[in-house]
Amino acid sequence: MWELHSFILYNLAHMAKINHVLILHCWTGESLAHFALLANTGNVFTQFEDLSTRNPLEVQLLSHNILKLGVFMDSNCGQSESILDMASDKKLFSHRYHWLIYDRQPGLSRMETLFWEAQLFVDADVTYAIAHAQPSASSSLFTVTLYDVYNKGRQLGGKLNITADQEIVCQGVECRVQRYLSDLHARDRLQHRKPLTGLIMRATAAVNSLPLNTSQEKILAFMETRDHIHLDTYARLGYQSRQPLREMLDCSFEYMFRDRWTDDGNVTGGMIGDLITEAADLSIAPFIYSFERALFIKPLTKFSIFRDVCMFRNPRSVSAGLSATEFLQPFSAGVWLTFGLLLIVAGCMLWATFRMERVCEWKPSLLTSCLISFGAGCIQGAWMTPRSTGGRMAFYALMLTSFLMYNYYTSIVVSKLLGQPAKSSIRTLQQLADSSLEVAIEPTPYTKVYVTTSDQPDVHSLYLNKVAGSRQSPDRIWMQTEAGVKRVRDSEGFVYIAGVATAYEFVRKYFLPHQICELNEIPLRDASHTHSVVLKSCPYAELFRLNELRMQETGIHFKHERYWMRTKLHCYQHNHSVAVGLEYAAPLFILLLGSILLCVGVLGLELLWHRHRH
């Protein structure tokens, strides 16, 4: 009996690396005391349950937060078969438990009887130990043969698999491997069970472009196509990126098609309903991981980027640009004032110079001299220049100053026209909800459900103002992607809400490069990543995760993602000639018209004054 204790600790602590153990026994008190002493020396935390007391064991087995619990059971005890039946019903033969089942009866018939109908899966960690002979007085050797017991998926058509692993010899408190009976020790347990040949995995997918009553052959043919990538983008990306996974597992897929990811409750109906009710083993399309879903599912690997944006071009109107400040912006008020005073001083100096040079000739008035100075400041030249050297040097200084000012002014204006287009002052979702801009929304299920059911204040306000309170017909609110992007291009100030994975394809197709630079984007929700998910208790989770990581390392998944996901737009703003619109030129024409009217008024006053004098 002492050698059996040494074997149990050797298997659990040394081979399985477990230090929390539940012992299901029918031993004597002396045996328990000896085992407890050995476990204490090996820093193994043990709990003993006597199978002869008929106490329920669900609490000890189910309610624990240990990463992995070691369970030893003596199958020769009275309630051992009922314990195994309970563990099968509760699906306790999983990766969270390491089962060591000891049997003194030779042969495999009893083992096959116990586990033939059991709920074993590919992640089962069950070791069945059969003793060759009990140690006697003449020999203290205790030999045990270990068998690895698992089923790749009984509900999927798998059969019980029993693999002879190794023989363990114990003498006293020392145990060692006498010989290996297979290559199971040379690789990981999942690598040994990886090929799922002959199994049919149940996969659930969401399809919105075709009616659900469409034949499965037509739906599968549609999922395999690579054109019109805006139709069921995530579903077809998931389907095509799952085909290498199917080939790596060497199994078949049986598909269930739904018309949505989830219902309004976020954890019922659709694909997630199939996962939670265990009607499906994996989902074809990815999910956004949320708190509500975290109670039932767990993410495996990052799948793709997910973003919803509100896109629009700047609304332009003539009245919005009627401001003289457009042509005064290159310089500050102080620069304009200084330059104006300089021109007035230069006009006064010219008037004094002309009076000294033209003693006996016609002399221009002070107003005419200031007009000559103003013409020089506007780079229009002068019809009268000083004759003296000093006067000409002063005039050259005025012309040079005007030339430098002109170059500064034109360079700033040109750089402003060729620079980054001005963005809208609407920067947040709440500002968009309060604005007068017309809004349309892409009718994809995930966007539609989020807009109509979100509890975020700004999203709810957008829904009340632009959807529920809108007087437009539903077909103008829920607009298809291609039509919505075209209208954004043609109607400045029109807002279209869509996912970048579908909308960017049409933006690249229909927008000119400089029009892309004029796009304004407001995030509908924070950018996130979608993940491939499975049920928390899925026995194939680790197998799926390892194979998906392998596909990411080799670039297989990235190849599909790069083809299907258009998540970035390139802005080439210097590839076209800039056309100054009327909204910018209108202030110039208004100033010119005002100047003409002023001049006509001054001319009328001069005529009246001249008539009055004569």
Coordinates of C-alpha atoms in Angstrom, one line a residue:
M1 CA 0.0 0.0 0.0
W2 CA 2.9 2.4 0.7
E3 CA 4.2 1.9 -2.9
L4 CA 0.7 2.9 -4.2
H5 CA 0.9 6.1 -2.2
S6 CA 4.3 6.9 -3.7
F7 CA 3.0 6.2 -7.2
I8 CA 0.0 8.6 -6.7
L9 CA 2.3 11.4 -5.6
Y10 CA 4.7 10.6 -8.4
N11 CA 2.0 10.8 -11.0
L12 CA 0.3 13.9 -9.7
A13 CA 3.1 16.0 -8.4
H14 CA 6.0 14.9 -10.6
M15 CA 4.4 14.0 -13.9
A16 CA 1.3 16.2 -14.0
K17 CA 2.8 19.1 -11.9
I18 CA -0.3 19.4 -9.7
N19 CA -0.2 20.3 -6.0
H20 CA -4.0 20.4 -5.3
V21 CA -5.4 16.8 -5.0
L22 CA -8.7 15.3 -4.2
I23 CA -8.4 11.7 -3.0
L24 CA -11.5 9.5 -3.5
H25 CA -10.8 6.3 -1.5
C26 CA -12.0 3.5 0.7
W27 CA -8.8 3.2 2.7
T28 CA -8.1 2.6 6.4
G29 CA -7.1 5.3 8.8
E30 CA -3.5 4.1 8.9
S31 CA -3.2 4.3 5.1
L32 CA -4.6 7.9 5.1
A33 CA -2.2 9.0 7.8
H34 CA 0.8 7.6 5.8
F35 CA -0.4 9.3 2.5
A36 CA -1.0 12.6 4.3
L37 CA 2.6 12.5 5.7
L38 CA 4.0 11.8 2.2
A39 CA 1.9 14.6 0.6
N40 CA 2.9 17.0 3.3
T41 CA 6.6 16.4 2.6
G42 CA 6.0 17.0 -1.1
N43 CA 4.0 20.3 -0.5
V44 CA 0.9 18.8 -2.0
F45 CA -2.5 20.0 -0.7
T46 CA -4.8 17.1 -0.3
Q47 CA -8.5 16.5 0.5
F48 CA -9.8 13.1 1.3
E49 CA -13.3 11.8 0.6
D50 CA -14.4 8.3 1.6
L51 CA -16.5 6.7 -1.1
S52 CA -18.2 4.4 1.4
T53 CA -19.9 7.3 3.2
R54 CA -22.2 8.1 0.2
N55 CA -21.7 11.8 0.5
P56 CA -22.4 13.9 -2.6
L57 CA -19.2 15.0 -4.3
E58 CA -20.5 17.6 -6.7
V59 CA -19.5 20.5 -4.5
Q60 CA -15.9 19.3 -4.1
L61 CA -15.5 18.7 -7.8
L62 CA -17.4 21.6 -9.3
S63 CA -17.0 24.6 -6.9
H64 CA -13.3 25.3 -7.0
N65 CA -11.2 28.1 -8.5
I66 CA -8.1 26.1 -9.0
L67 CA -6.5 26.2 -12.4
K68 CA -6.2 22.5 -12.5
L69 CA -7.4 20.0 -9.9
G70 CA -5.9 16.5 -9.5
V71 CA -8.4 13.7 -8.7
F72 CA -7.4 10.2 -7.7
M73 CA -10.0 7.6 -7.5
D74 CA -9.7 3.9 -6.5
S75 CA -12.0 2.2 -8.9
N76 CA -12.2 -0.8 -6.7
C77 CA -14.3 1.1 -4.2
G78 CA -18.0 0.8 -3.9
Q79 CA -19.3 4.1 -5.5
S80 CA -16.6 4.5 -8.1
E81 CA -18.9 3.8 -11.1
S82 CA -21.5 6.2 -9.9
I83 CA -18.7 8.9 -9.5
L84 CA -17.6 8.3 -13.0
D85 CA -21.2 8.6 -14.3
M86 CA -21.6 11.9 -12.4
A87 CA -18.4 13.2 -13.8
S88 CA -19.5 12.3 -17.3
D89 CA -22.8 14.0 -16.9
K90 CA -21.2 17.1 -15.5
K91 CA -18.5 17.1 -18.2
L92 CA -15.7 16.9 -15.6
F93 CA -13.4 15.0 -17.9
S94 CA -11.9 18.3 -19.2
H95 CA -8.6 20.2 -19.1
R96 CA -9.5 21.5 -15.6
Y97 CA -9.1 18.1 -14.0
H98 CA -6.4 15.5 -14.1
W99 CA -7.9 12.2 -13.4
L100 CA -5.9 9.3 -12.1
I101 CA -8.0 6.1 -11.8
Y102 CA -6.4 3.1 -10.2
D103 CA -7.5 -0.5 -10.9
R104 CA -6.2 -3.7 -9.4
Q105 CA -7.9 -5.9 -12.0
P106 CA -5.8 -6.8 -15.0
G107 CA -7.1 -6.3 -18.6
L108 CA -8.8 -3.5 -20.5
S109 CA -12.3 -4.8 -20.5
R110 CA -13.4 -3.0 -17.3
M111 CA -11.8 0.2 -18.6
E112 CA -13.7 0.0 -21.8
T113 CA -16.9 -0.7 -20.0
L114 CA -16.5 2.4 -17.7
F115 CA -15.6 4.8 -20.5
W116 CA -17.4 3.6 -23.6
E117 CA -20.4 5.8 -23.1
A118 CA -18.6 8.6 -21.1
Q119 CA -18.6 12.2 -22.2
L120 CA -14.9 12.3 -23.0
F121 CA -13.5 15.0 -25.3
V122 CA -10.2 15.9 -27.0
D123 CA -9.0 17.9 -24.0
A124 CA -9.7 15.0 -21.5
D125 CA -6.8 14.4 -19.1
V126 CA -7.6 10.9 -17.8
T127 CA -5.0 8.4 -16.9
Y128 CA -6.0 4.8 -16.1
A129 CA -3.5 2.9 -14.0
I130 CA -3.6 -0.9 -13.9
A131 CA -1.4 -2.7 -11.4
H132 CA 0.5 -5.7 -12.5
A133 CA 0.9 -7.3 -9.0
Q134 CA 0.8 -6.1 -5.5
P135 CA 4.2 -6.0 -3.7
S136 CA 4.9 -9.1 -1.5
A137 CA 7.2 -9.9 1.3
S138 CA 9.8 -11.3 -1.2
S139 CA 9.6 -8.4 -3.6
S140 CA 8.8 -4.8 -2.8
L141 CA 8.5 -3.7 -6.5
F142 CA 5.2 -2.2 -7.5
T143 CA 4.6 -2.0 -11.3
V144 CA 1.8 0.0 -12.9
T145 CA 0.9 0.5 -16.5
L146 CA -0.6 3.9 -17.5
Y147 CA -3.2 4.3 -20.2
D148 CA -4.2 7.6 -21.8
V149 CA -8.0 7.6 -22.2
Y150 CA -9.9 10.1 -24.4
N151 CA -12.5 10.6 -27.1
K152 CA -12.1 13.2 -29.8
G153 CA -15.8 13.9 -29.7
R154 CA -18.4 11.3 -29.1
Q155 CA -21.3 13.6 -30.2
L156 CA -19.3 14.4 -33.4
G157 CA -18.8 10.7 -34.3
G158 CA -15.6 10.0 -32.4
K159 CA -14.8 6.7 -30.7
L160 CA -13.1 5.8 -27.5
N161 CA -9.3 5.8 -27.7
I162 CA -7.1 4.0 -25.2
T163 CA -3.3 4.5 -25.7
A164 CA -0.7 2.6 -23.6
D165 CA 1.6 5.2 -22.3
Q166 CA 4.3 3.9 -19.9
E167 CA 5.2 1.5 -17.1
I168 CA 6.0 2.9 -13.7
V169 CA 8.0 1.0 -11.1
C170 CA 7.9 2.0 -7.5
Q171 CA 10.0 0.7 -4.6
G172 CA 9.5 2.3 -1.3
V173 CA 9.1 6.0 -1.8
E174 CA 11.0 6.0 -5.1
C175 CA 9.3 5.7 -8.5
R176 CA 10.7 5.7 -12.0
V177 CA 9.7 5.0 -15.6
Q178 CA 10.6 1.5 -16.5
R179 CA 9.8 1.8 -20.2
Y180 CA 7.7 3.8 -22.6
L181 CA 4.9 2.0 -24.5
S182 CA 4.2 4.7 -27.0
D183 CA 5.5 8.1 -28.2
L184 CA 2.9 10.0 -26.2
H185 CA 5.6 11.3 -23.8
A186 CA 7.5 12.9 -26.8
R187 CA 4.9 15.5 -27.6
D188 CA 2.1 17.5 -26.1
R189 CA -1.2 15.8 -25.4
L190 CA -3.1 18.0 -28.0
Q191 CA -0.5 17.4 -30.6
H192 CA -1.0 13.7 -30.2
R193 CA -4.8 14.1 -30.6
K194 CA -4.7 16.9 -33.2
P195 CA -6.0 15.1 -36.3
L196 CA -9.8 15.0 -36.0
T197 CA -10.1 12.6 -39.0
G198 CA -13.7 11.5 -39.5
L199 CA -15.3 14.1 -37.2
I200 CA -17.9 16.6 -38.3
M201 CA -17.5 19.9 -36.5
R202 CA -20.7 22.0 -36.2
A203 CA -20.1 25.6 -37.4
T204 CA -22.6 28.5 -37.2
A205 CA -22.5 31.5 -39.6
A206 CA -24.5 34.7 -40.2
V207 CA -25.6 35.5 -43.8
N208 CA -27.6 38.7 -44.6
S209 CA -27.3 39.0 -48.3
L210 CA -29.3 35.8 -49.1
P211 CA -32.6 34.6 -47.6
L212 CA -32.3 31.8 -45.1
N213 CA -34.5 29.6 -47.2
T214 CA -31.9 29.6 -49.9
S215 CA -30.4 26.2 -50.5
Q216 CA -27.2 25.5 -48.7
E217 CA -25.3 24.8 -51.9
K218 CA -26.1 28.4 -53.1
I219 CA -25.1 29.8 -49.8
L220 CA -21.8 27.9 -49.7
A221 CA -21.1 29.0 -53.3
F222 CA -21.7 32.6 -52.3
M223 CA -19.4 32.3 -49.3
E224 CA -16.6 31.0 -51.5
T225 CA -16.8 34.0 -53.9
R226 CA -14.4 36.9 -53.6
D227 CA -16.2 39.7 -55.5
H228 CA -18.5 42.3 -54.0
I229 CA -16.6 42.3 -50.8
H230 CA -19.1 44.7 -49.1
L231 CA -21.7 41.8 -48.9
D232 CA -21.3 39.8 -45.7
T233 CA -17.7 40.9 -45.3
Y234 CA -17.1 39.4 -41.9
A235 CA -19.0 36.2 -42.7
R236 CA -17.1 35.5 -45.9
L237 CA -13.8 36.4 -44.4
G238 CA -14.4 34.0 -41.6
Y239 CA -15.6 31.3 -43.9
Q240 CA -12.6 31.5 -46.2
S241 CA -10.1 31.9 -43.4
R242 CA -11.6 28.8 -41.6
Q243 CA -10.9 26.5 -44.6
P244 CA -7.2 26.2 -43.7
L245 CA -8.2 25.4 -40.1
R246 CA -10.5 22.7 -41.4
E247 CA -7.6 21.2 -43.5
M248 CA -5.2 21.4 -40.5
L249 CA -7.7 19.5 -38.3
D250 CA -8.5 17.1 -41.1
C251 CA -12.2 17.2 -40.3
S252 CA -15.4 18.3 -42.0
F253 CA -17.7 21.2 -41.2
E254 CA -21.5 21.1 -40.9
Y255 CA -22.8 24.6 -41.3
M256 CA -25.8 26.3 -39.6
F257 CA -26.7 29.7 -41.2
R258 CA -28.4 32.4 -39.2
D259 CA -29.5 36.0 -40.2
R260 CA -27.8 37.8 -37.2
W261 CA -25.0 37.6 -34.7
T262 CA -27.3 38.0 -31.6
D263 CA -30.7 39.3 -30.7
D264 CA -31.2 42.6 -28.8
G265 CA -30.2 40.9 -25.6
N266 CA -26.6 40.6 -26.9
V267 CA -26.3 37.0 -25.5
T268 CA -29.3 35.3 -27.1
G269 CA -30.3 34.2 -30.6
G270 CA -28.3 34.1 -33.7
M271 CA -24.8 32.7 -33.8
I272 CA -24.1 33.3 -30.1
G273 CA -27.3 31.4 -29.2
D274 CA -25.9 28.4 -31.1
L275 CA -22.7 28.6 -29.1
I276 CA -24.3 29.0 -25.7
T277 CA -26.8 26.2 -26.3
E278 CA -23.9 24.0 -27.6
A279 CA -25.6 23.5 -30.9
A280 CA -22.4 24.6 -32.6
D281 CA -18.7 24.1 -31.8
L282 CA -17.4 27.2 -33.4
S283 CA -18.5 30.4 -35.1
I284 CA -17.5 31.3 -38.6
A285 CA -17.8 35.1 -38.2
P286 CA -16.0 36.9 -35.4
F287 CA -17.5 38.7 -32.4
I288 CA -16.8 41.8 -30.5
Y289 CA -15.9 40.8 -26.9
S290 CA -18.1 42.5 -24.4
F291 CA -18.9 42.2 -20.7
E292 CA -22.2 40.5 -21.2
R293 CA -20.7 37.9 -23.6
A294 CA -17.8 37.3 -21.3
L295 CA -20.1 35.4 -19.0
F296 CA -20.6 32.7 -21.6
I297 CA -17.8 32.8 -24.2
K298 CA -14.1 33.4 -24.3
P299 CA -11.9 34.9 -27.1
L300 CA -9.3 32.8 -28.8
T301 CA -7.3 35.0 -31.2
K302 CA -7.6 38.5 -32.6
F303 CA -9.5 38.3 -35.9
S304 CA -9.8 41.8 -37.5
I305 CA -10.2 45.5 -36.9
F306 CA -13.7 46.8 -36.4
R307 CA -14.7 50.4 -36.7
D308 CA -18.0 52.3 -37.4
V309 CA -17.7 55.9 -38.5
C310 CA -19.9 58.8 -39.5
M311 CA -18.5 60.2 -42.8
F312 CA -19.4 63.4 -44.6
R313 CA -17.9 66.2 -46.6
N314 CA -17.8 69.8 -45.5
P315 CA -21.1 71.6 -46.2
R316 CA -20.3 74.7 -48.3
S317 CA -22.6 77.7 -48.8
V318 CA -21.9 81.2 -50.3
S319 CA -23.3 82.9 -47.3
A320 CA -20.9 81.1 -45.0
G321 CA -17.9 82.6 -46.9
L322 CA -19.1 86.2 -47.2
S323 CA -16.4 87.8 -45.0
A324 CA -13.6 90.2 -45.9
T325 CA -11.4 88.5 -43.4
E326 CA -10.5 85.8 -45.9
F327 CA -8.1 88.2 -47.6
L328 CA -6.9 89.8 -44.4
Q329 CA -6.0 86.5 -42.7
P330 CA -2.4 86.2 -44.0
F331 CA -1.3 89.2 -41.8
S332 CA -2.3 90.2 -38.4
A333 CA -4.0 93.6 -37.7
G334 CA -0.7 95.0 -36.4
V335 CA 1.1 94.2 -39.7
W336 CA -1.7 95.7 -41.8
L337 CA -1.7 98.9 -39.7
T338 CA 2.1 99.3 -39.9
F339 CA 2.1 98.8 -43.6
G340 CA -0.7 101.3 -44.1
L341 CA 1.2 103.9 -42.0
L342 CA 4.3 103.2 -44.0
L343 CA 2.5 103.9 -47.2
I344 CA 1.1 107.2 -45.8
V345 CA 4.5 108.3 -44.6
A346 CA 6.0 107.4 -48.0
G347 CA 3.2 109.4 -49.7
C348 CA 4.0 112.5 -47.6
M349 CA 7.7 112.1 -48.4
L350 CA 6.9 111.9 -52.1
W351 CA 4.8 115.0 -51.9
A352 CA 7.6 117.0 -50.2
T353 CA 10.1 115.7 -52.7
F354 CA 7.9 116.7 -55.7
R355 CA 7.4 120.2 -54.2
M356 CA 11.2 120.7 -53.9
E357 CA 12.0 119.3 -57.4
R358 CA 9.2 121.0 -59.3
V359 CA 9.5 124.7 -58.3
C360 CA 8.2 126.1 -61.6
E361 CA 6.3 123.1 -62.9
W362 CA 3.0 121.3 -62.0
K363 CA 3.2 119.6 -58.7
P364 CA 1.0 116.7 -57.6
S365 CA -1.1 117.2 -54.6
L366 CA -0.8 115.3 -51.3
L367 CA -3.6 113.0 -52.2
T368 CA -2.0 112.2 -55.6
S369 CA 1.3 111.5 -53.9
C370 CA -0.4 109.1 -51.5
L371 CA -2.1 107.4 -54.5
I372 CA 1.3 106.9 -56.1
S373 CA 2.6 105.4 -52.8
F374 CA -0.5 103.1 -52.6
G375 CA 0.1 101.9 -56.2
A376 CA 3.7 101.1 -55.4
G377 CA 2.5 99.1 -52.4
C378 CA 0.2 97.1 -54.6
I379 CA 3.0 96.4 -57.1
Q380 CA 1.4 98.5 -59.8
G381 CA 4.3 100.7 -60.5
A382 CA 4.2 104.6 -60.6
W383 CA 3.6 107.0 -63.5
M384 CA 5.7 109.7 -61.8
T385 CA 9.0 109.2 -59.9
P386 CA 11.4 111.6 -58.2
R387 CA 14.2 113.1 -60.2
S388 CA 16.8 113.5 -57.4
T389 CA 19.0 110.6 -56.2
G390 CA 17.8 110.7 -52.7
G391 CA 14.2 110.7 -53.7
R392 CA 14.8 107.7 -56.1
M393 CA 16.6 105.8 -53.3
A394 CA 13.6 106.4 -51.0
F395 CA 11.2 105.2 -53.8
Y396 CA 13.4 102.1 -54.3
A397 CA 13.1 101.3 -50.6
L398 CA 9.3 101.6 -50.8
M399 CA 9.2 99.3 -53.9
L400 CA 11.5 96.7 -52.2
T401 CA 9.4 96.7 -49.0
S402 CA 6.2 96.3 -51.1
F403 CA 7.8 93.5 -53.1
L404 CA 8.7 91.6 -49.9
M405 CA 5.2 92.1 -48.5
Y406 CA 3.6 90.9 -51.7
N407 CA 5.7 87.7 -51.7
Y408 CA 4.8 87.0 -48.1
Y409 CA 1.1 87.6 -48.8
T410 CA 0.9 85.4 -52.0
S411 CA 2.9 82.6 -50.5
I412 CA 0.6 82.4 -47.5
V413 CA -2.5 82.5 -49.6
V414 CA -1.2 79.8 -52.0
S415 CA -0.1 77.5 -49.1
K416 CA -3.5 77.9 -47.6
L417 CA -5.2 76.9 -50.8
L418 CA -2.9 73.9 -51.4
G419 CA -2.8 72.9 -47.7
Q420 CA -5.0 70.4 -45.8
P421 CA -8.7 71.1 -46.5
A422 CA -10.5 72.7 -43.6
K423 CA -12.3 70.2 -41.5
S424 CA -15.8 70.6 -40.1
S425 CA -16.4 72.1 -36.7
I426 CA -18.6 69.1 -35.9
R427 CA -16.2 66.8 -34.1
T428 CA -18.3 64.7 -31.7
L429 CA -21.3 62.4 -32.0
Q430 CA -23.4 64.7 -29.8
Q431 CA -22.6 67.7 -32.1
L432 CA -23.7 65.6 -35.0
A433 CA -26.9 64.6 -33.3
D434 CA -27.7 68.3 -32.5
S435 CA -26.8 69.5 -36.0
S436 CA -29.2 70.0 -39.0
L437 CA -27.2 67.6 -41.2
E438 CA -29.1 64.8 -42.9
V439 CA -28.1 61.3 -41.7
A440 CA -28.4 57.8 -43.3
I441 CA -27.2 54.5 -41.7
E442 CA -25.9 51.3 -43.2
P443 CA -28.5 48.5 -42.6
T444 CA -26.0 45.8 -41.4
P445 CA -27.3 43.9 -38.4
Y446 CA -24.4 44.9 -36.0
T447 CA -24.7 48.6 -36.9
K448 CA -28.5 48.7 -36.8
V449 CA -28.7 46.9 -33.5
Y450 CA -26.1 49.2 -31.9
V451 CA -27.7 52.4 -33.1
T452 CA -31.2 51.4 -32.0
T453 CA -30.3 49.8 -28.7
S454 CA -27.2 51.4 -27.4
D455 CA -27.4 53.0 -23.9
Q456 CA -24.6 55.5 -24.7
P457 CA -26.1 59.1 -24.3
D458 CA -24.7 60.4 -27.6
V459 CA -25.7 57.4 -29.6
H460 CA -29.2 57.4 -28.0
S461 CA -29.5 61.1 -28.8
L462 CA -28.4 60.5 -32.4
Y463 CA -31.1 57.8 -32.7
L464 CA -33.8 60.0 -31.3
N465 CA -33.0 63.0 -33.4
K466 CA -32.0 61.4 -36.7
V467 CA -33.9 58.1 -36.8
A468 CA -36.9 58.1 -34.5
G469 CA -37.6 61.8 -34.9
S470 CA -36.9 62.0 -38.6
R471 CA -39.6 62.7 -41.1
Q472 CA -37.8 60.9 -43.9
S473 CA -38.9 57.6 -45.2
P474 CA -37.1 54.5 -43.9
D475 CA -35.4 53.8 -47.2
R476 CA -33.7 57.2 -47.0
I477 CA -32.6 56.5 -43.4
W478 CA -31.4 52.9 -43.8
M479 CA -29.5 53.2 -47.1
Q480 CA -27.4 50.6 -48.8
T481 CA -23.6 51.1 -48.6
E482 CA -23.0 51.9 -52.3
A483 CA -25.8 54.4 -52.5
G484 CA -24.8 56.0 -49.2
V485 CA -21.2 56.5 -50.2
K486 CA -22.2 58.0 -53.6
R487 CA -24.5 60.4 -51.9
V488 CA -21.7 61.5 -49.5
R489 CA -19.6 62.2 -52.6
D490 CA -22.4 64.2 -54.4
S491 CA -24.1 65.9 -51.5
E492 CA -21.8 68.0 -49.3
G493 CA -23.1 67.9 -45.7
F494 CA -24.8 64.5 -46.0
V495 CA -23.7 62.1 -43.2
Y496 CA -23.5 58.3 -43.8
I497 CA -22.9 55.9 -40.9
A498 CA -21.2 52.7 -41.9
G499 CA -18.5 50.2 -41.0
V500 CA -15.1 51.0 -42.6
A501 CA -14.7 47.4 -43.8
T502 CA -17.6 47.8 -46.2
A503 CA -17.7 51.6 -46.9
Y504 CA -14.1 52.2 -47.6
E505 CA -14.3 49.9 -50.6
F506 CA -16.7 52.2 -52.3
V507 CA -14.9 55.3 -51.1
R508 CA -11.8 54.1 -52.9
K509 CA -13.9 53.2 -56.0
Y510 CA -16.0 56.4 -56.4
F511 CA -14.0 59.2 -54.7
L512 CA -11.2 61.2 -56.4
P513 CA -8.0 61.3 -54.3
H514 CA -8.5 64.9 -53.3
Q515 CA -12.1 64.2 -52.3
I516 CA -10.9 61.6 -49.9
C517 CA -8.9 64.3 -48.2
E518 CA -12.1 66.4 -47.7
L519 CA -13.8 63.6 -45.8
N520 CA -14.7 64.2 -42.1
E521 CA -15.0 61.2 -39.9
I522 CA -16.6 60.9 -36.4
P523 CA -16.3 57.5 -34.6
L524 CA -19.7 55.9 -33.9
R525 CA -18.0 53.9 -31.2
D526 CA -14.5 53.2 -30.0
A527 CA -12.3 51.3 -32.5
S528 CA -11.9 47.7 -31.4
H529 CA -10.9 44.2 -32.6
T530 CA -13.1 41.3 -33.4
H531 CA -12.1 37.9 -32.0
S532 CA -12.8 34.3 -32.8
V533 CA -14.8 33.0 -29.8
V534 CA -16.0 29.7 -28.4
L535 CA -18.0 28.6 -25.4
K536 CA -16.1 28.8 -22.2
S537 CA -16.5 25.0 -21.7
C538 CA -15.7 24.1 -25.3
P539 CA -13.2 21.2 -25.2
Y540 CA -11.7 22.2 -28.5
A541 CA -10.8 25.8 -27.5
E542 CA -7.1 25.2 -27.0
L543 CA -6.8 23.2 -30.1
F544 CA -8.5 25.9 -32.1
R545 CA -6.4 28.6 -30.5
L546 CA -3.1 26.8 -31.3
N547 CA -4.0 26.3 -34.9
E548 CA -5.2 29.8 -35.4
L549 CA -2.0 31.2 -33.9
R550 CA -0.2 29.0 -36.4
M551 CA -2.1 30.5 -39.3
Q552 CA -1.3 34.0 -38.0
E553 CA 2.4 33.2 -37.7
T554 CA 2.6 31.9 -41.3
G555 CA 0.6 34.8 -42.7
I556 CA -2.4 32.8 -43.9
H557 CA -4.9 34.8 -41.9
F558 CA -3.3 38.1 -42.7
K559 CA -3.6 37.3 -46.5
H560 CA -7.3 36.9 -46.1
E561 CA -7.7 39.9 -43.8
R562 CA -5.8 42.2 -46.1
Y563 CA -8.0 41.3 -49.0
W564 CA -11.3 41.6 -47.2
M565 CA -10.6 44.5 -44.8
R566 CA -10.3 48.1 -46.2
T567 CA -9.5 49.9 -43.0
K568 CA -7.3 52.8 -44.3
L569 CA -7.8 55.6 -46.9
H570 CA -4.9 57.3 -48.6
C571 CA -5.1 61.1 -49.0
Y572 CA -3.2 62.6 -52.0
Q573 CA -4.0 66.2 -51.7
H574 CA -1.5 67.7 -54.2
N575 CA -2.6 65.8 -57.3
H576 CA -5.1 68.3 -58.6
S577 CA -5.4 72.0 -59.4
V578 CA -7.0 74.0 -56.7
A579 CA -10.2 75.8 -57.8
V580 CA -11.1 78.8 -55.7
G581 CA -14.9 78.7 -55.1
L582 CA -17.4 81.5 -55.0
E583 CA -17.6 81.1 -51.2
Y584 CA -14.0 82.4 -51.0
A585 CA -14.0 84.9 -53.9
A586 CA -17.4 86.5 -53.0
P587 CA -15.8 88.9 -50.4
L588 CA -13.4 90.2 -53.1
F589 CA -16.2 90.9 -55.5
I590 CA -18.2 92.6 -52.8
L591 CA -15.3 94.8 -51.8
L592 CA -14.8 95.7 -55.5
L593 CA -18.5 96.6 -55.9
G594 CA -18.4 98.6 -52.7
S595 CA -15.3 100.5 -53.9
I596 CA -17.0 101.3 -57.2
L597 CA -20.1 102.6 -55.5
L598 CA -17.9 104.7 -53.2
C599 CA -16.0 106.2 -56.2
V600 CA -19.3 107.0 -58.0
G601 CA -20.4 108.7 -54.8
V602 CA -17.2 110.8 -54.5
L603 CA -17.5 111.7 -58.2
G604 CA -21.0 112.9 -57.7
L605 CA -19.9 115.1 -54.8
E606 CA -17.1 116.5 -56.9
L607 CA -19.6 117.4 -59.7
L608 CA -21.9 119.1 -57.2
W609 CA -19.0 121.1 -55.7
H610 CA -17.8 122.1 -59.2
R611 CA -21.3 123.3 -60.2
H612 CA -21.6 125.2 -56.9
R613 CA -18.4 127.1 -57.5
H614 CA -19.1 128.0 -61.1

